Coordinates of C-alpha atoms in Angstrom, one line a residue:
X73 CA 0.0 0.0 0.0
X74 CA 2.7 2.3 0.7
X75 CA 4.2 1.9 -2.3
X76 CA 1.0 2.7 -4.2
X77 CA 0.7 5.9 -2.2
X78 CA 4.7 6.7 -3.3
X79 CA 3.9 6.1 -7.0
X80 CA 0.2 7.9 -7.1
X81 CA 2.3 11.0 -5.2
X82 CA 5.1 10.9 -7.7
X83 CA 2.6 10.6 -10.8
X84 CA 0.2 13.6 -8.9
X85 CA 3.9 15.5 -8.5
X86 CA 4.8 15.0 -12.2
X87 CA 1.8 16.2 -13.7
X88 CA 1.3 19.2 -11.9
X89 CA 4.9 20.0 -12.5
X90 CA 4.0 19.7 -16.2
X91 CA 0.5 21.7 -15.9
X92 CA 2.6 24.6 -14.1
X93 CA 5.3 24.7 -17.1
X94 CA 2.8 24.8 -19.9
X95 CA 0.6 27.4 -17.7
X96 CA 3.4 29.9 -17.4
X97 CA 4.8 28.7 -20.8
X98 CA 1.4 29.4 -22.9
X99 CA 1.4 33.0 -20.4
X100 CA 4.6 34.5 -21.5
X101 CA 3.7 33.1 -25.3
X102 CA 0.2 35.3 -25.2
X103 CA 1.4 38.2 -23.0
X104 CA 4.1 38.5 -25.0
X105 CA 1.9 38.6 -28.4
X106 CA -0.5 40.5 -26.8
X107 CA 2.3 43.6 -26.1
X108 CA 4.1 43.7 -29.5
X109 CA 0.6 43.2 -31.6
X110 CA -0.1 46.4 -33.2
X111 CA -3.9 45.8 -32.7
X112 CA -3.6 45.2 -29.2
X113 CA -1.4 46.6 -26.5
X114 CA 0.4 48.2 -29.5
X115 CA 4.2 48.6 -28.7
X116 CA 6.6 46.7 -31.1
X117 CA 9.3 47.1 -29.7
X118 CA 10.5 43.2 -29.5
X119 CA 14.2 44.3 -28.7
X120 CA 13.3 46.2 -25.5
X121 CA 11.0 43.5 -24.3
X122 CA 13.7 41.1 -24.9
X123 CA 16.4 43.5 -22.9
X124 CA 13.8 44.3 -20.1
X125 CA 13.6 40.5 -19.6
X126 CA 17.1 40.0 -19.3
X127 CA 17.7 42.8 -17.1
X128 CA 15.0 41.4 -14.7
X129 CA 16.1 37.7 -14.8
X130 CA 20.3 38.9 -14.6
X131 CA 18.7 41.2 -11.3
X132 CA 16.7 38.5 -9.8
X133 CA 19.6 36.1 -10.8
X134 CA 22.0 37.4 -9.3
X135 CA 20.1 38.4 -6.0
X136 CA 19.5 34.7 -5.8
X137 CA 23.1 33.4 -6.1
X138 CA 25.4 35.9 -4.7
X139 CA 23.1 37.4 -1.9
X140 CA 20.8 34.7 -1.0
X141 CA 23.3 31.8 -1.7
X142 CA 20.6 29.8 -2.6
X143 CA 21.8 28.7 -6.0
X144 CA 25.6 28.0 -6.0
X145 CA 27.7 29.3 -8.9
X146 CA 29.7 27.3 -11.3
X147 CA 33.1 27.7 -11.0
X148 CA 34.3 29.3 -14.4
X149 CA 38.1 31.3 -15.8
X150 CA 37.4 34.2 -17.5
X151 CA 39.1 32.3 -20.9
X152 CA 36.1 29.5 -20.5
X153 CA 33.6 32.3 -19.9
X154 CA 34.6 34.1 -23.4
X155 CA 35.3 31.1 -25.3
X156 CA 32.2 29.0 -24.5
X157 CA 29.5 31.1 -22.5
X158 CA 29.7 34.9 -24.7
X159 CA 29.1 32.4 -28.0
X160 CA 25.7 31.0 -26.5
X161 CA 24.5 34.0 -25.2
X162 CA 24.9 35.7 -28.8
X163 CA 22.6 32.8 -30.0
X164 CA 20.2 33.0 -27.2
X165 CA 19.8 37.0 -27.3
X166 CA 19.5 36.2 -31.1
X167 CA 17.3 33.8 -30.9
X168 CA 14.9 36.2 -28.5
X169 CA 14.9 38.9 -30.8
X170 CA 13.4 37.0 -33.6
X171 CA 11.0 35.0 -31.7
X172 CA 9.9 37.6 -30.1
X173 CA 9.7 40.2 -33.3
X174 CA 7.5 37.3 -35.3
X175 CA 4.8 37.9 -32.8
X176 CA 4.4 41.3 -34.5
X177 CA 3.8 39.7 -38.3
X178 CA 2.4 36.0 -37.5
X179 CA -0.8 34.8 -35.5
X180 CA 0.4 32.7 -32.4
X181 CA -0.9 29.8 -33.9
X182 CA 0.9 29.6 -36.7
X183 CA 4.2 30.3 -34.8
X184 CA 3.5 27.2 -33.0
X185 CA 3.6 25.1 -36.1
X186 CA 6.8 26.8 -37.1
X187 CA 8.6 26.0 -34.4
X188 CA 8.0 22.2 -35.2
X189 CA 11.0 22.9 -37.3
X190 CA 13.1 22.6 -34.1
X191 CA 13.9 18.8 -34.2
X192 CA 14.6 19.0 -37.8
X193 CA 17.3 22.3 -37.1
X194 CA 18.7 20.9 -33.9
X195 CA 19.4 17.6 -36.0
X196 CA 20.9 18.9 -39.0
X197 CA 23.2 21.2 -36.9
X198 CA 24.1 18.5 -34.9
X199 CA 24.7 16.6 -37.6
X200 CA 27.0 19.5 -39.2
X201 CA 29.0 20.0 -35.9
X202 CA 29.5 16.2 -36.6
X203 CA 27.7 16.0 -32.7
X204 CA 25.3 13.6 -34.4
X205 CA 26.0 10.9 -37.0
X206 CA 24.0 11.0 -40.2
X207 CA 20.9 8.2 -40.6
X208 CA 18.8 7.6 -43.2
X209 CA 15.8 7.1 -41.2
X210 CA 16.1 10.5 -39.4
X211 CA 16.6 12.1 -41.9
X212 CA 13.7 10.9 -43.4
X213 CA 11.8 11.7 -40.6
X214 CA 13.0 15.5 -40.5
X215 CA 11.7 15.6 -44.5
X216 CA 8.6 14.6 -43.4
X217 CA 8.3 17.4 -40.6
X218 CA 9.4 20.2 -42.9
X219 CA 6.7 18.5 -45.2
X220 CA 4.2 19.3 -42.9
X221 CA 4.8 22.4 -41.4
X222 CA 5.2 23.7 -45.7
X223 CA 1.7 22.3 -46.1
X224 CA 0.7 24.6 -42.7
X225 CA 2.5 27.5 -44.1
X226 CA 0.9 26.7 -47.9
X227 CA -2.3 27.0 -46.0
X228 CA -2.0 29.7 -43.6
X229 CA -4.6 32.5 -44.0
X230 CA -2.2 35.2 -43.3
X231 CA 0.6 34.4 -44.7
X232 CA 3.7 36.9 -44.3
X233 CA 7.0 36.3 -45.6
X234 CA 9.0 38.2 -43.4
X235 CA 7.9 37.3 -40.2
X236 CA 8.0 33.7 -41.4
X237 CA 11.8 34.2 -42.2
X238 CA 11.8 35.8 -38.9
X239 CA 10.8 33.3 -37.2
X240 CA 12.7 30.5 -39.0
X241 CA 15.7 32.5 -37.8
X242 CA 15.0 32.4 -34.6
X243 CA 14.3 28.0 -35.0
X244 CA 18.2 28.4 -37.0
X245 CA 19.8 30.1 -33.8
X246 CA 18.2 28.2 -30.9
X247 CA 18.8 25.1 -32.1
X248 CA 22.8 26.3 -33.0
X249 CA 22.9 27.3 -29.2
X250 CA 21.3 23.7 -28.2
X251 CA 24.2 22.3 -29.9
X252 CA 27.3 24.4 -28.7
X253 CA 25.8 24.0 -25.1
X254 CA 26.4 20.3 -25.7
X255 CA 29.6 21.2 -27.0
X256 CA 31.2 23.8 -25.6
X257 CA 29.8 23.0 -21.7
X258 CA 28.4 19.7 -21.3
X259 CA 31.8 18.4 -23.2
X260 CA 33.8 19.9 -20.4
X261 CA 31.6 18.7 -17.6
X262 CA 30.2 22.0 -17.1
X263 CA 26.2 21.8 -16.3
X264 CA 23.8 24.8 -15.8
X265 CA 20.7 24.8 -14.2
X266 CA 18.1 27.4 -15.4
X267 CA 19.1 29.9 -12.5
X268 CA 22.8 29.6 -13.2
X269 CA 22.1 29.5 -17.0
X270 CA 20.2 32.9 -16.2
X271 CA 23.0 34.5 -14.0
X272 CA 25.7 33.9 -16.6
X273 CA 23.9 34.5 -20.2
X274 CA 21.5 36.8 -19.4
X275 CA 23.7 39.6 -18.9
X276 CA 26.0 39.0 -22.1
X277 CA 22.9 39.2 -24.0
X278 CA 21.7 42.9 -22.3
X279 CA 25.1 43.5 -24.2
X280 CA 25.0 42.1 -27.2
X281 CA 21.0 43.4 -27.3
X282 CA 21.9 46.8 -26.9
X283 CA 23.7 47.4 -30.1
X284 CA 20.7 46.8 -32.4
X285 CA 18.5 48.2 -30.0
X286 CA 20.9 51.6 -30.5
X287 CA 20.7 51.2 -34.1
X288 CA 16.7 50.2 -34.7
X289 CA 14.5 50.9 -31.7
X290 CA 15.8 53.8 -29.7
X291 CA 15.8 56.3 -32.4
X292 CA 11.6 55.2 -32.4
X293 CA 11.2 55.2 -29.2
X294 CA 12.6 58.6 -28.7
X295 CA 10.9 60.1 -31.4
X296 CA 7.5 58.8 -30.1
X297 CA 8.1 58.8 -26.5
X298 CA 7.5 55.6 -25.2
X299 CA 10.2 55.0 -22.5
X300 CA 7.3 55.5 -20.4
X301 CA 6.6 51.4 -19.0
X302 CA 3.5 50.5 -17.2
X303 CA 4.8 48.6 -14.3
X304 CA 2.1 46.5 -14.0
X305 CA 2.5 45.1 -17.5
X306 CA 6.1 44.9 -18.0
X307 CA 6.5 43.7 -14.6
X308 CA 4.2 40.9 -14.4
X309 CA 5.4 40.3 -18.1
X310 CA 8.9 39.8 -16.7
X311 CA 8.1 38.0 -13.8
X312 CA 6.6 35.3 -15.9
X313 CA 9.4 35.1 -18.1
X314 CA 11.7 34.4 -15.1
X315 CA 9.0 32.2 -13.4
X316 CA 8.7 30.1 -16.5
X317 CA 12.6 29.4 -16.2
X318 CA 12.1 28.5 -12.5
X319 CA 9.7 25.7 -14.4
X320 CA 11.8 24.3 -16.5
X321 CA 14.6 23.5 -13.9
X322 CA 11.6 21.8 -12.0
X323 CA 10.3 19.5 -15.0
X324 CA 13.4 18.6 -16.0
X325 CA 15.0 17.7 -12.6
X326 CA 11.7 15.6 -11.3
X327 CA 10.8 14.0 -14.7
X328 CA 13.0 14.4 -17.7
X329 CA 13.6 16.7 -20.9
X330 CA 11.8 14.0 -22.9
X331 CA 8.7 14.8 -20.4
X332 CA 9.0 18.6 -21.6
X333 CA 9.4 17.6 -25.3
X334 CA 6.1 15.8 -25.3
X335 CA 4.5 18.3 -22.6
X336 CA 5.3 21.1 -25.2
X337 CA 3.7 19.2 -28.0
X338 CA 0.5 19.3 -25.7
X339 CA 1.1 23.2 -24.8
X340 CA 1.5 23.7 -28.9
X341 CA -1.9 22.1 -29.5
X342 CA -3.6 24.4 -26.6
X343 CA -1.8 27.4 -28.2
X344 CA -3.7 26.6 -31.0
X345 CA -6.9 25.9 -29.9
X346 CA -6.7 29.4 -28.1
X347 CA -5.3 31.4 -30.6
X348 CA -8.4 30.2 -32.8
X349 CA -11.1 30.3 -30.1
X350 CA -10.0 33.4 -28.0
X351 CA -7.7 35.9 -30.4
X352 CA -9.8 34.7 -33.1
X353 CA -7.0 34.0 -35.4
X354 CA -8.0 31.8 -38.7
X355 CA -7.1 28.6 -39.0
X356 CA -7.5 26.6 -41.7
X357 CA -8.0 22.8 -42.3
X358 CA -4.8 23.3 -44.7
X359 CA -3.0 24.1 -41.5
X360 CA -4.4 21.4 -39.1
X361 CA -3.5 18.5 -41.4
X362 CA -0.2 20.2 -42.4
X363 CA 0.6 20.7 -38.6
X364 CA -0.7 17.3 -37.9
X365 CA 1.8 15.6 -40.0
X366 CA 4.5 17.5 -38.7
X367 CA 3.3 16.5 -35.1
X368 CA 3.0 13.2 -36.1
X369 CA 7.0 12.9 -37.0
X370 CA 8.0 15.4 -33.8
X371 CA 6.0 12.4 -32.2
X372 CA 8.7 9.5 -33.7
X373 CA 11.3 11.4 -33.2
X374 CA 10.7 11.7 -29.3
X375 CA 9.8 7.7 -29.7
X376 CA 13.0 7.4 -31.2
X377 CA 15.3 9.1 -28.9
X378 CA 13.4 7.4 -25.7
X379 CA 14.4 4.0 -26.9
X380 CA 18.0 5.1 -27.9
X381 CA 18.0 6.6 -24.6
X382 CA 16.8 2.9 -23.0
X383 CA 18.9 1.3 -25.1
X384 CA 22.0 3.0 -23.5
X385 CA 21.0 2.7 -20.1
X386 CA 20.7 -0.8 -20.6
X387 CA 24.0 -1.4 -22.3
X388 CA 26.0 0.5 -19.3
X389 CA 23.8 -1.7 -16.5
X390 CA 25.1 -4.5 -18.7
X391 CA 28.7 -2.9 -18.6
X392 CA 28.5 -2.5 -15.0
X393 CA 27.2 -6.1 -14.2
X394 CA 30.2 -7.5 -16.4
X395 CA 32.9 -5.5 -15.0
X396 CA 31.0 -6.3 -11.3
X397 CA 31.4 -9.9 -12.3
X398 CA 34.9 -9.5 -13.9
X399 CA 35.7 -7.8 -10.7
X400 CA 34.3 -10.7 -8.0
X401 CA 35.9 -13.5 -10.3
X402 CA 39.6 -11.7 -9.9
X403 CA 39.0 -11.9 -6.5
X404 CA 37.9 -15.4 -6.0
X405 CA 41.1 -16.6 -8.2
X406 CA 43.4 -14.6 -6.0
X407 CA 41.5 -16.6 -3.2
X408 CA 42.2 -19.1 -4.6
X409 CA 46.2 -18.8 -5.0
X410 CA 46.2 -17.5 -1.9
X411 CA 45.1 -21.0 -0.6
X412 CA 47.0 -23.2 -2.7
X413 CA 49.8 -20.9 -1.4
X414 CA 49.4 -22.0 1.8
X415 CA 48.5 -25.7 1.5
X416 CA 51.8 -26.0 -0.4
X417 CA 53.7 -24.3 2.6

């Protein structure tokens, strides 16, 4: 009985870590669309949101590690920092920018099925970093996602080529920075949390942020004078960003990533269903089969990389048991000698 109340507790704990990451996750997604949309809060300005995020999270951050010591820091040369840490957080503040500015051109819906694109760019990168080998059978996988989502886009109602390159950017970028993380961190034993993550990359990209922000937003929002922030909006705005970080650390440390690949196919299809229902974006049939295909290979590609990932656990348990055994039977034949050693004296 006991051990039916552990498992029920741990399954209870697992889903509401999931519902608490796609809550927060689908927030920032709307509340973000819902401030750079020229038809509703009206201020595109995806740069500055992007910089008063990171200034928030690098505050908060940094409050948590070096003044509440509740988070400790990773220990890092200044040389490791430049060469492997100022890279990603050039992707990442990147990455932001366009994500963020496609919320401007594209319904949120639409964006959604874009980024099923992700697998397909994290693979091929990988696979051009030589961090992945090349197979035939993912590859043919990846085909039929991009297949998909170019039906969606074939069939979106409001289609807009530059916030679709936008936003396929932004897909090119993050899944470049997935990739050097692997490479240029988790290669060297170097692992950060969302909090750490936050307290080292965030500020680099308030710096790297700032120069097109210089060049493309401040000369408009000078001219129109809106450095004047509601609080309440851009506060609660940035407090859900950071929250949604605090998430992640807790989905991934209780269940797995593979939990928040397939939770965030489930957040996708809610996006979705809200965007149509609630923000009254159109979505056509075109679009649902389109993105349904897609969904359908981001769906046997997690299947794929779950048994891979059994597979390996499996052959190290196997490893361990037969260097265990190796291990015992050494022992028992210098046993062994040992007594024949002293019969023969």
């Amino acid at each position: 009985m006991a051990v039916t109340d552990g498992v029920v507790k741990k399954v209870i704990l697992s889903y509401t870590y999931v519902a608490i990451w796609i809550s927060l996750s689908f927030t920032v997604i709307v509340y973000n669309k819902y401030i750079l949309d020229r038809k509703m809060y009206n201020w595109p300005y995806p740069i500055s949101l992007t910089m008063i995020h990171m200034a928030f999270c690098s505050s908060i951050a940094y409050f948590l590690v070096r003044v509440l010591k509740l988070v400790e820091p990773v220990s890092m040369s200044r040389e490791l920092y430049l060469k492997s840490v100022v890279p990603i957080g050039a992707l990442y503040s990147l990455s932001l920018w366009f994500s963020n500015s496609a919320y401007i051109y594209l319904s949120v819906s639409f964006i959604q099925m874009l980024k099923a694109l992700m697998p397909v760019a994290v693979y091929s990168i990988g696979v051009l970093f030589k961090k992945d080998g090349f197979k035939s059978e993912t590859m043919a996988n990846m085909i039929s996602i991009s297949l998909g989502v170019a039906i969606a886009a074939y069939g979106e109602a409001k289609f807009d080529a530059w916030g679709v390159t936008l936003q396929l950017m932004a897909v090119a970028f993050e899944a470049t920075r997935l990739v050097l993380i692997q490479i240029l961190l988790n290669s060297k034993g170097i692992s950060l949390n969302p909090i750490t993550s936050l307290y080292y990359v965030a500020p680099c990209c308030l710096v790297f942020l700032s120069i097109p922000w210089i060049l493309v937003e401040y000369p408009s929002l000078r001219d129109h004078s809106s450095f004047h922030l509601d609080l309440k909006v851009f506060g609660t705005n940035s407090l859900c960003a950071f929250a949604l970080n605090l998430a992640v650390f807790l989905l991934v440390g209780k269940t797995s990533a593979l939990t928040m690949n397939v939770a965030g196919v489930v957040k996708d299809w809610l996006l979705i269903a809200f965007s149509w229902s609630v923000i009254k974006d159109t979505v056509t049939p075109v679009n649902l089969i389109g993105y349904g295909l897609a969904f359908l290979g981001v769906a046997y590609y997690n299947h794929s990389k779950l048994q891979a990932l059994k597979a390996s656990e499996a052959q190290k348990k196997a490893q361990q048991a037969d260097e265990e055994a190796g291990r015992l039977l050494e022992e028992r034949e210098a046993g062994n000698t040992g007594k024949k050693n002293e019969n023969q004296n």
